[in-house]
CSV table of C-alpha atoms in Angstrom, one decimal:
chain,number,residue,atom,x,y,z
A,1,MET,CA,16.0,-4.8,-36.0
A,2,PHE,CA,19.3,-4.3,-37.9
A,3,ASP,CA,22.8,-5.6,-37.5
A,4,PHE,CA,25.6,-3.5,-36.2
A,5,ASP,CA,27.4,-3.5,-39.6
A,6,MET,CA,24.3,-1.7,-41.1
A,7,LEU,CA,24.9,1.4,-38.9
A,8,GLY,CA,27.8,2.8,-41.0
A,9,LEU,CA,30.2,2.6,-38.1
A,10,ALA,CA,34.0,2.9,-38.6
A,11,PRO,CA,35.6,-0.3,-39.9
A,12,ALA,CA,37.7,-0.6,-36.7
A,13,LEU,CA,34.5,-0.6,-34.6
A,14,ASN,CA,32.8,-3.2,-36.8
A,15,ASP,CA,35.9,-5.4,-36.4
A,16,ALA,CA,35.9,-4.9,-32.6
A,17,LEU,CA,32.2,-5.9,-32.5
A,18,LYS,CA,32.8,-9.1,-34.5
A,19,ARG,CA,35.7,-10.0,-32.2
A,20,ALA,CA,33.4,-9.7,-29.2
A,21,ASN,CA,30.7,-11.7,-31.0
A,22,PHE,CA,28.2,-8.8,-31.1
A,23,SER,CA,26.0,-9.0,-34.1
A,24,GLN,CA,22.6,-7.4,-33.3
A,25,PRO,CA,22.0,-4.4,-31.1
A,26,THR,CA,19.8,-4.5,-28.0
A,27,PRO,CA,16.6,-2.4,-28.1
A,28,ILE,CA,18.2,0.6,-26.4
A,29,GLN,CA,21.1,0.4,-28.7
A,30,ASN,CA,18.8,0.0,-31.7
A,31,LYS,CA,17.0,3.3,-30.8
A,32,ALA,CA,19.9,5.4,-29.4
A,33,ILE,CA,22.8,4.7,-31.7
A,34,PRO,CA,21.4,6.1,-35.0
A,35,LEU,CA,20.3,9.3,-33.2
A,36,ALA,CA,23.6,9.7,-31.4
A,37,LEU,CA,25.6,9.2,-34.6
A,38,GLU,CA,23.6,12.1,-36.1
A,39,GLY,CA,24.8,14.3,-33.2
A,40,HIS,CA,21.6,14.6,-31.2
A,41,ASP,CA,21.7,14.9,-27.4
A,42,ILE,CA,20.2,11.7,-25.9
A,43,LEU,CA,18.0,11.0,-22.9
A,44,GLY,CA,18.1,7.3,-22.6
A,45,LEU,CA,15.9,5.3,-20.2
A,46,ALA,CA,16.4,1.6,-19.9
A,47,GLN,CA,16.7,-0.9,-17.0
A,48,THR,CA,20.2,-2.1,-16.1
A,49,GLY,CA,21.7,-5.0,-18.1
A,50,THR,CA,20.3,-3.8,-21.4
A,51,GLY,CA,23.5,-2.6,-23.1
A,52,LYS,CA,23.6,1.1,-22.3
A,53,THR,CA,27.4,1.2,-22.4
A,54,LEU,CA,27.5,0.3,-26.1
A,55,ALA,CA,24.5,2.6,-26.7
A,56,PHE,CA,26.6,5.6,-25.9
A,57,GLY,CA,30.1,4.1,-26.4
A,58,LEU,CA,29.8,3.1,-30.1
A,59,PRO,CA,28.7,6.5,-31.4
A,60,LEU,CA,31.1,8.3,-29.1
A,61,ILE,CA,34.1,6.3,-30.4
A,62,ASP,CA,32.9,6.7,-33.9
A,63,HIS,CA,32.8,10.5,-33.6
A,64,LEU,CA,36.3,10.5,-32.0
A,65,LEU,CA,37.8,8.3,-34.7
A,66,ALA,CA,36.6,10.9,-37.3
A,67,GLN,CA,38.4,13.7,-35.5
A,68,PRO,CA,42.1,14.2,-36.4
A,69,GLY,CA,44.9,14.9,-34.0
A,70,LYS,CA,46.0,13.7,-30.6
A,71,PRO,CA,44.7,15.2,-27.4
A,72,ALA,CA,46.8,18.0,-25.9
A,73,PRO,CA,48.5,17.5,-22.5
A,74,LYS,CA,46.1,17.4,-19.6
A,75,THR,CA,43.0,17.5,-21.9
A,76,ALA,CA,40.3,15.0,-22.9
A,77,LYS,CA,38.0,15.0,-25.9
A,78,ALA,CA,35.2,13.1,-24.2
A,79,LEU,CA,34.1,12.8,-20.5
A,80,ILE,CA,32.0,10.0,-19.0
A,81,LEU,CA,30.8,10.5,-15.5
A,82,ALA,CA,29.5,7.5,-13.4
A,83,PRO,CA,28.6,7.2,-9.7
A,84,THR,CA,30.9,4.4,-8.5
A,85,ARG,CA,34.4,3.2,-9.0
A,86,GLU,CA,33.2,-0.2,-10.1
A,87,LEU,CA,31.0,1.2,-12.8
A,88,VAL,CA,33.8,3.5,-14.0
A,89,ASN,CA,36.1,0.5,-14.3
A,90,GLN,CA,33.4,-1.6,-16.1
A,91,ILE,CA,32.7,1.2,-18.6
A,92,ALA,CA,36.4,1.8,-19.3
A,93,GLU,CA,37.0,-2.0,-19.8
A,94,SER,CA,34.2,-2.1,-22.4
A,95,LEU,CA,35.5,0.9,-24.2
A,96,ARG,CA,39.1,-0.4,-24.2
A,97,ASN,CA,37.9,-3.6,-25.9
A,98,LEU,CA,36.4,-1.5,-28.7
A,99,THR,CA,39.4,0.8,-29.1
A,100,LYS,CA,42.1,-1.9,-28.7
A,101,LYS,CA,43.4,-1.5,-32.3
A,102,THR,CA,42.8,2.2,-32.7
A,103,ARG,CA,44.8,5.3,-31.7
A,104,LEU,CA,42.2,6.3,-29.1
A,105,ARG,CA,43.2,6.2,-25.4
A,106,VAL,CA,40.8,5.6,-22.5
A,107,ALA,CA,41.7,6.8,-19.0
A,108,THR,CA,40.0,6.5,-15.6
A,109,VAL,CA,40.1,8.6,-12.4
A,110,VAL,CA,38.4,7.3,-9.3
A,111,GLY,CA,38.9,7.7,-5.6
A,112,GLY,CA,40.8,5.1,-3.6
A,113,GLN,CA,43.7,5.1,-6.1
A,114,SER,CA,47.0,7.0,-6.3
A,115,ILE,CA,46.2,10.5,-7.3
A,116,GLY,CA,49.8,11.0,-8.2
A,117,LYS,CA,49.6,8.3,-10.9
A,118,GLN,CA,46.4,9.8,-12.2
A,119,ILE,CA,48.0,13.2,-12.5
A,120,SER,CA,50.9,11.6,-14.4
A,121,PHE,CA,48.9,9.8,-17.1
A,122,LEU,CA,46.5,12.8,-17.4
A,123,SER,CA,49.5,15.0,-18.2
A,124,ARG,CA,49.8,13.2,-21.5
A,125,GLY,CA,46.1,13.8,-22.4
A,126,THR,CA,43.5,11.3,-23.3
A,127,ASP,CA,40.7,10.8,-25.8
A,128,ILE,CA,38.1,9.4,-23.3
A,129,LEU,CA,38.1,10.2,-19.6
A,130,VAL,CA,35.8,8.0,-17.4
A,131,ALA,CA,35.5,9.4,-13.9
A,132,THR,CA,33.7,9.6,-10.6
A,133,PRO,CA,32.7,13.3,-10.0
A,134,GLY,CA,34.5,13.6,-6.6
A,135,ARG,CA,38.0,12.6,-7.8
A,136,LEU,CA,37.6,14.6,-11.0
A,137,ILE,CA,36.9,17.8,-9.0
A,138,ASP,CA,40.0,17.0,-6.9
A,139,LEU,CA,42.1,16.9,-10.1
A,140,MET,CA,40.5,20.0,-11.5
A,141,GLU,CA,41.4,21.9,-8.3
A,142,ARG,CA,45.0,20.8,-8.6
A,143,GLY,CA,45.2,22.0,-12.2
A,144,ALA,CA,45.9,18.4,-13.4
A,145,VAL,CA,43.1,18.3,-16.0
A,146,ASP,CA,41.8,20.8,-18.5
A,147,LEU,CA,38.2,20.0,-19.7
A,148,SER,CA,37.9,22.9,-22.2
A,149,SER,CA,38.4,20.4,-25.1
A,150,VAL,CA,35.6,18.1,-24.1
A,151,ARG,CA,33.0,18.0,-26.8
A,152,HIS,CA,31.2,14.8,-25.7
A,153,LEU,CA,29.7,14.4,-22.2
A,154,VAL,CA,28.0,11.2,-21.0
A,155,LEU,CA,26.2,10.9,-17.7
A,156,ASP,CA,25.7,7.2,-16.9
A,157,GLU,CA,23.3,6.0,-14.1
A,158,ALA,CA,22.6,9.6,-13.5
A,159,ASP,CA,19.7,8.9,-11.1
A,160,GLN,CA,22.1,7.3,-8.6
A,161,MET,CA,24.5,10.2,-8.9
A,162,LEU,CA,21.6,12.6,-8.0
A,163,ASP,CA,21.1,10.5,-4.8
A,164,MET,CA,24.8,11.0,-4.0
A,165,GLY,CA,24.7,14.8,-4.4
A,166,PHE,CA,25.9,14.8,-8.0
A,167,ILE,CA,24.0,17.9,-9.0
A,168,HIS,CA,26.4,20.0,-7.0
A,169,ALA,CA,29.4,18.4,-8.6
A,170,LEU,CA,27.9,18.8,-12.1
A,171,ARG,CA,27.4,22.5,-11.5
A,172,ARG,CA,31.1,22.7,-10.7
A,173,ILE,CA,32.2,20.6,-13.7
A,174,ALA,CA,29.9,21.7,-16.5
A,175,PRO,CA,31.1,25.3,-16.9
A,176,GLU,CA,34.6,24.0,-17.5
A,177,LEU,CA,33.5,21.8,-20.5
A,178,GLY,CA,33.9,22.9,-24.1
A,179,THR,CA,31.0,24.1,-26.3
A,180,PRO,CA,29.2,23.2,-28.5
A,181,ARG,CA,29.1,19.6,-27.2
A,182,GLN,CA,26.9,16.5,-27.5
A,183,THR,CA,25.5,15.3,-24.1
A,184,MET,CA,24.0,11.9,-23.5
A,185,LEU,CA,22.2,11.0,-20.2
A,186,PHE,CA,21.3,7.4,-19.4
A,187,SER,CA,19.3,6.2,-16.5
A,188,ALA,CA,17.2,3.3,-15.3
A,189,THR,CA,14.7,5.4,-13.5
A,190,MET,CA,13.3,8.9,-14.1
A,191,PRO,CA,12.7,10.9,-11.0
A,192,LYS,CA,11.4,14.5,-11.3
A,193,GLN,CA,14.9,15.8,-10.6
A,194,MET,CA,16.1,13.9,-13.7
A,195,GLU,CA,13.7,15.9,-15.9
A,196,GLU,CA,15.1,19.1,-14.5
A,197,LEU,CA,18.7,17.9,-15.0
A,198,SER,CA,18.0,17.1,-18.7
A,199,GLN,CA,16.4,20.4,-19.3
A,200,ALA,CA,19.4,22.2,-17.8
A,201,TYR,CA,22.2,20.3,-19.6
A,202,LEU,CA,20.7,18.8,-22.7
A,203,SER,CA,19.8,20.6,-25.9
A,204,ASN,CA,16.6,19.4,-27.6
A,205,PRO,CA,17.4,15.8,-26.5
A,206,GLN,CA,15.9,12.8,-28.3
A,207,ARG,CA,14.2,10.6,-25.7
A,208,VAL,CA,14.7,6.9,-26.1
A,209,GLN,CA,13.0,4.5,-23.8
A,210,VAL,CA,12.6,0.7,-24.1
A,211,SER,CA,10.7,0.0,-20.9
A,212,PRO,CA,8.8,2.0,-18.2
A,213,PRO,CA,11.1,3.5,-15.6
A,214,GLY,CA,11.3,1.2,-12.6
A,215,LYS,CA,10.7,-1.9,-14.5
A,216,ALA,CA,13.1,-4.9,-14.2
A,217,ALA,CA,14.3,-6.9,-17.1
A,218,ASP,CA,11.7,-9.4,-18.5
A,219,LYS,CA,13.9,-12.4,-17.9
A,220,ILE,CA,14.3,-11.9,-14.1
A,221,THR,CA,12.1,-14.2,-12.0
A,222,GLN,CA,11.3,-12.5,-8.8
A,223,SER,CA,10.1,-13.8,-5.4
A,224,VAL,CA,9.9,-12.7,-1.8
A,225,HIS,CA,10.2,-14.6,1.5
A,226,PHE,CA,8.5,-13.2,4.5
A,227,LEU,CA,10.4,-14.1,7.7
A,228,SER,CA,11.9,-12.7,10.8
A,229,ARG,CA,15.4,-11.2,11.0
A,230,ALA,CA,16.5,-14.2,13.1
A,231,GLU,CA,15.3,-16.5,10.3
A,232,LYS,CA,17.3,-14.8,7.5
A,233,PRO,CA,20.7,-16.5,8.0
A,234,GLY,CA,19.1,-20.0,7.8
A,235,LYS,CA,17.0,-19.2,4.8
A,236,LEU,CA,20.1,-17.7,3.0
A,237,ARG,CA,22.1,-20.8,3.6
A,238,ASP,CA,19.3,-23.0,2.5
A,239,ILE,CA,19.0,-21.2,-0.8
A,240,LEU,CA,22.8,-21.0,-1.4
A,241,SER,CA,23.1,-24.8,-0.7
A,242,ARG,CA,20.7,-25.6,-3.6
A,243,ASP,CA,23.1,-24.5,-6.3
A,244,THR,CA,26.6,-24.1,-4.9
A,245,ASP,CA,28.3,-23.5,-8.3
A,246,ALA,CA,26.0,-20.6,-9.3
A,247,LEU,CA,27.3,-17.1,-9.1
A,248,THR,CA,25.2,-15.4,-6.5
A,249,LEU,CA,25.2,-11.7,-5.5
A,250,VAL,CA,23.9,-11.0,-1.9
A,251,PHE,CA,23.0,-7.4,-0.9
A,252,ALA,CA,23.2,-6.2,2.6
A,253,ARG,CA,22.2,-2.7,3.8
A,254,THR,CA,25.3,-1.7,5.7
A,255,LYS,CA,29.1,-2.2,5.4
A,256,HIS,CA,29.3,-3.8,8.8
A,257,GLY,CA,26.4,-6.1,8.0
A,258,ALA,CA,27.9,-7.2,4.7
A,259,GLU,CA,31.3,-8.0,6.3
A,260,LYS,CA,29.7,-9.9,9.2
A,261,LEU,CA,27.4,-11.9,6.8
A,262,MET,CA,30.3,-12.8,4.5
A,263,LYS,CA,32.5,-14.0,7.4
A,264,GLY,CA,29.6,-16.2,8.7
A,265,LEU,CA,29.2,-17.8,5.3
A,266,VAL,CA,32.9,-18.5,5.0
A,267,GLU,CA,32.9,-20.1,8.4
A,268,ASP,CA,30.1,-22.3,7.3
A,269,GLY,CA,32.1,-23.5,4.2
A,270,PHE,CA,30.7,-21.2,1.5
A,271,ASN,CA,33.0,-19.7,-1.1
A,272,ALA,CA,32.3,-16.0,-0.4
A,273,ALA,CA,33.9,-12.6,-0.5
A,274,SER,CA,32.6,-9.1,0.1
A,275,ILE,CA,32.8,-5.6,-1.3
A,276,HIS,CA,31.7,-2.4,0.4
A,277,GLY,CA,32.9,1.1,1.3
A,278,ASN,CA,35.3,-0.1,4.0
A,279,LYS,CA,37.3,-2.2,1.5
A,280,SER,CA,40.2,-0.6,-0.4
A,281,GLN,CA,39.9,-0.2,-4.2
A,282,GLY,CA,42.4,-3.0,-4.6
A,283,GLN,CA,40.4,-5.4,-2.4
A,284,ARG,CA,37.2,-4.6,-4.3
A,285,ASP,CA,38.8,-5.1,-7.7
A,286,ARG,CA,40.3,-8.4,-6.7
A,287,ALA,CA,37.0,-9.7,-5.3
A,288,ILE,CA,35.1,-8.7,-8.4
A,289,LYS,CA,37.8,-10.3,-10.6
A,290,ALA,CA,37.6,-13.5,-8.6
A,291,PHE,CA,33.8,-13.5,-8.8
A,292,ARG,CA,33.8,-12.9,-12.5
A,293,ALA,CA,36.3,-15.8,-13.0
A,294,GLY,CA,34.2,-18.1,-10.8
A,295,GLU,CA,37.0,-18.5,-8.2
A,296,ILE,CA,34.4,-17.3,-5.6
A,297,THR,CA,30.7,-18.0,-6.1
A,298,ILE,CA,29.1,-15.7,-3.6
A,299,LEU,CA,29.7,-12.0,-3.4
A,300,VAL,CA,28.2,-10.0,-0.5
A,301,ALA,CA,27.8,-6.3,-1.3
A,302,THR,CA,26.3,-3.0,-0.3
A,303,ASP,CA,24.7,-0.7,-2.9
A,304,VAL,CA,28.1,0.6,-3.8
A,305,ALA,CA,28.2,-2.4,-6.2
A,306,ALA,CA,24.7,-2.2,-7.5
A,307,ARG,CA,25.6,-0.2,-10.6
A,308,GLY,CA,29.2,-1.4,-11.1
A,309,ILE,CA,29.0,-5.2,-11.6
A,310,ASP,CA,28.6,-6.2,-15.2
A,311,ILE,CA,29.0,-10.0,-15.0
A,312,PRO,CA,26.7,-11.9,-17.4
A,313,GLY,CA,27.0,-15.1,-15.4
A,314,VAL,CA,25.3,-13.9,-12.2
A,315,ALA,CA,22.4,-16.4,-11.7
A,316,TYR,CA,20.9,-15.1,-8.5
A,317,VAL,CA,20.6,-11.8,-6.7
A,318,ILE,CA,19.4,-12.1,-3.1
A,319,ASN,CA,18.2,-9.0,-1.3
A,320,TYR,CA,19.2,-10.1,2.3
A,321,ASP,CA,18.1,-6.6,3.4
A,322,LEU,CA,15.7,-4.6,1.4
A,323,PRO,CA,17.0,-1.2,0.3
A,324,GLU,CA,15.8,2.0,1.8
A,325,VAL,CA,15.5,3.6,-1.7
A,326,PRO,CA,13.0,1.6,-3.9
A,327,ASP,CA,15.0,2.4,-7.1
A,328,ASN,CA,18.0,0.5,-5.7
A,329,TYR,CA,16.0,-2.7,-5.7
A,330,VAL,CA,15.6,-2.4,-9.5
A,331,HIS,CA,19.4,-1.8,-9.9
A,332,ARG,CA,20.2,-4.7,-7.6
A,333,ILE,CA,18.3,-7.3,-9.4
A,334,GLY,CA,19.5,-5.8,-12.7
A,335,ARG,CA,22.8,-7.5,-11.9
A,336,THR,CA,21.3,-10.8,-13.2
A,337,ALA,CA,19.6,-11.7,-16.5
A,338,ARG,CA,22.2,-9.6,-18.3
A,339,ALA,CA,23.0,-9.9,-22.0
A,340,GLY,CA,19.8,-11.8,-22.8
A,341,ARG,CA,20.3,-14.5,-20.1
A,342,GLU,CA,17.7,-15.5,-17.5
A,343,GLY,CA,18.2,-14.8,-13.7
A,344,GLU,CA,16.4,-14.8,-10.4
A,345,GLY,CA,15.9,-12.0,-7.9
A,346,ILE,CA,15.1,-13.2,-4.4
A,347,ALA,CA,14.0,-10.8,-1.6
A,348,PHE,CA,13.9,-11.4,2.2
A,349,CYS,CA,11.3,-9.2,4.0
A,350,ALA,CA,11.3,-8.9,7.8
A,351,PRO,CA,8.3,-7.3,9.6
A,352,ASP,CA,10.0,-4.0,9.8
A,353,GLU,CA,10.7,-4.0,6.1
A,354,VAL,CA,7.1,-4.3,4.9
A,355,ASP,CA,6.8,-0.6,4.1
A,356,GLN,CA,10.0,-0.8,1.9
A,357,LEU,CA,8.5,-3.8,0.1
A,358,ARG,CA,5.3,-1.9,-0.6
A,359,GLN,CA,7.3,1.1,-2.0
A,360,ILE,CA,9.2,-1.2,-4.3
A,361,GLN,CA,6.1,-2.9,-5.6
A,362,LYS,CA,4.5,0.6,-6.1
A,363,LEU,CA,7.5,1.7,-8.1
A,364,MET,CA,7.5,-1.4,-10.2
A,365,LYS,CA,3.7,-1.6,-10.5
A,366,ILE,CA,3.7,-5.3,-9.7
A,367,GLU,CA,3.1,-7.7,-6.8
A,368,ILE,CA,6.2,-9.8,-6.2
A,369,PRO,CA,5.2,-13.5,-6.0
A,370,VAL,CA,5.5,-14.9,-2.4
A,371,ALA,CA,7.8,-17.9,-2.1
A,372,SER,CA,7.3,-18.5,1.6
A,373,GLY,CA,5.6,-17.0,4.7
A,374,SER,CA,3.0,-14.3,4.5
A,375,MET,CA,3.0,-10.5,4.8
A,376,PRO,CA,2.7,-9.5,8.4
A,377,GLU,CA,-0.2,-7.3,9.4
A,378,VAL,CA,1.7,-4.1,9.7
A,379,ALA,CA,-0.2,-0.8,10.0
A,380,GLU,CA,0.4,1.8,7.3
A,381,PRO,CA,2.8,4.5,8.6
A,382,LYS,CA,1.0,7.4,10.2
A,383,ALA,CA,1.3,10.8,8.6
A,384,PRO,CA,3.6,13.1,10.6
A,385,ARG,CA,1.7,15.6,12.8
A,386,LYS,CA,1.8,19.1,11.4
A,387,ARG,CA,3.7,21.8,13.3
A,388,GLY,CA,2.1,25.0,14.4
A,389,GLY,CA,0.6,24.2,17.8
A,390,PHE,CA,-2.3,22.2,19.2
A,391,ARG,CA,-5.9,22.8,18.2
A,392,GLY,CA,-8.2,23.4,21.1
A,393,ARG,CA,-7.2,22.1,24.5
A,394,ARG,CA,-3.7,20.7,25.1
A,395,PRO,CA,-3.8,17.0,26.0
A,396,GLN,CA,-3.2,16.0,29.5
A,397,GLY,CA,0.3,15.1,30.5
A,398,THR,CA,2.0,17.5,28.0
A,399,ASN,CA,4.4,20.1,29.4
A,400,THR,CA,6.0,22.9,27.4
A,401,GLY,CA,8.2,24.0,30.2
A,402,ARG,CA,6.8,27.6,30.0
A,403,LYS,CA,4.7,29.5,32.5
A,404,PRO,CA,1.3,30.6,31.2
A,405,GLN,CA,1.4,34.3,30.4
A,406,GLY,CA,-0.5,36.6,32.8
A,407,SER,CA,-0.8,34.0,35.5
A,408,LYS,CA,1.2,32.7,38.4
A,409,GLN,CA,2.7,29.3,38.5
A,410,ARG,CA,0.3,27.0,40.3
A,411,ARG,CA,1.7,25.2,43.3
A,412,PRO,CA,1.1,21.4,43.4
A,413,ARG,CA,-1.9,20.4,45.5
A,414,ARG,CA,-0.8,19.0,48.8
A,415,ARG,CA,-1.9,15.5,49.3
A,416,SER,CA,-3.2,14.3,52.7
A,417,ALA,CA,-1.4,11.4,54.3
A,418,ALA,CA,-3.3,8.2,53.9
């Protein structure tokens, strides 16, 4: 393990790290930064909360500081793509703290904000552009941004972007980027599609991995409560009442469910707010800011926030509803135990969620300790019946609605009166 000041970073970066009280890199930073400084493409695998932003941010800024000249109007020198507005804002905030006393500018473009204002500040050019793919394509189609000067591309939380149809957006964006360029791809999980993505867009990448894909941070204590859906509200209030000052993130499956849950908690005297897709960007930003400051202690969210909340003080993550996608469980509980702290991930599992729990445990290769209740006896889901017709005789009671070929339709047998 080495200190940041042993990396040979630009003096301005070393000063920024000292101001932020960063002295030693995390394992993913320890492995990725030297390779990225040498100009290699990077395929980085590490669970959330391990410092991936600095792993790509420090070498990126160092390269840009060494390049003379300001960006031309409408252009950017580096592009960072992320799946959610919250993550874009979090990345940009971290980078701005590092570039505060330099000539570099960091800009963001996300949906839910004034596209006119985004067009205005992009007209002046920027060094680093952090964007969600959808809004970036909108700006490209309006001629508001020119990506031909981009020589550094970062794909952060790329596995979630794949789930959101990102591959189609990347096919639209990538041909517009400058070449040659350095590409860094970071992810917490490694589905097969990710391998294909890396082969298509990275050139001889250096693979850096600090934990098996799908593994949660070591300092997260996990547990599961088996209970009915009707019992969930009471169990949640019981847990929240034990430590009312702790920052707690509660995940619900749907936007409606998150809002209803939040309002019920507020009615019962809990200090709660919510963020989900039906909230405006301003409402989401204000809720996260209040949560970060401790003005609210409970934040109810959908998975839109799973990758975008970087708040070191989150003590508990409660999966009120288990996610449909097992990887999302890893990202959810990764919102706690950040920056070397300890945290707790609590899951509620109703009888109809047992299969989701099994998939999560299969992904993580662990048995989550049971805190209360017991796993219901739920049969394994049956394999779907293959199409292509029945074998042998058609079961009684089935009706295709077609007449047998070469035969007349039989009349129903007349029943005698009893």
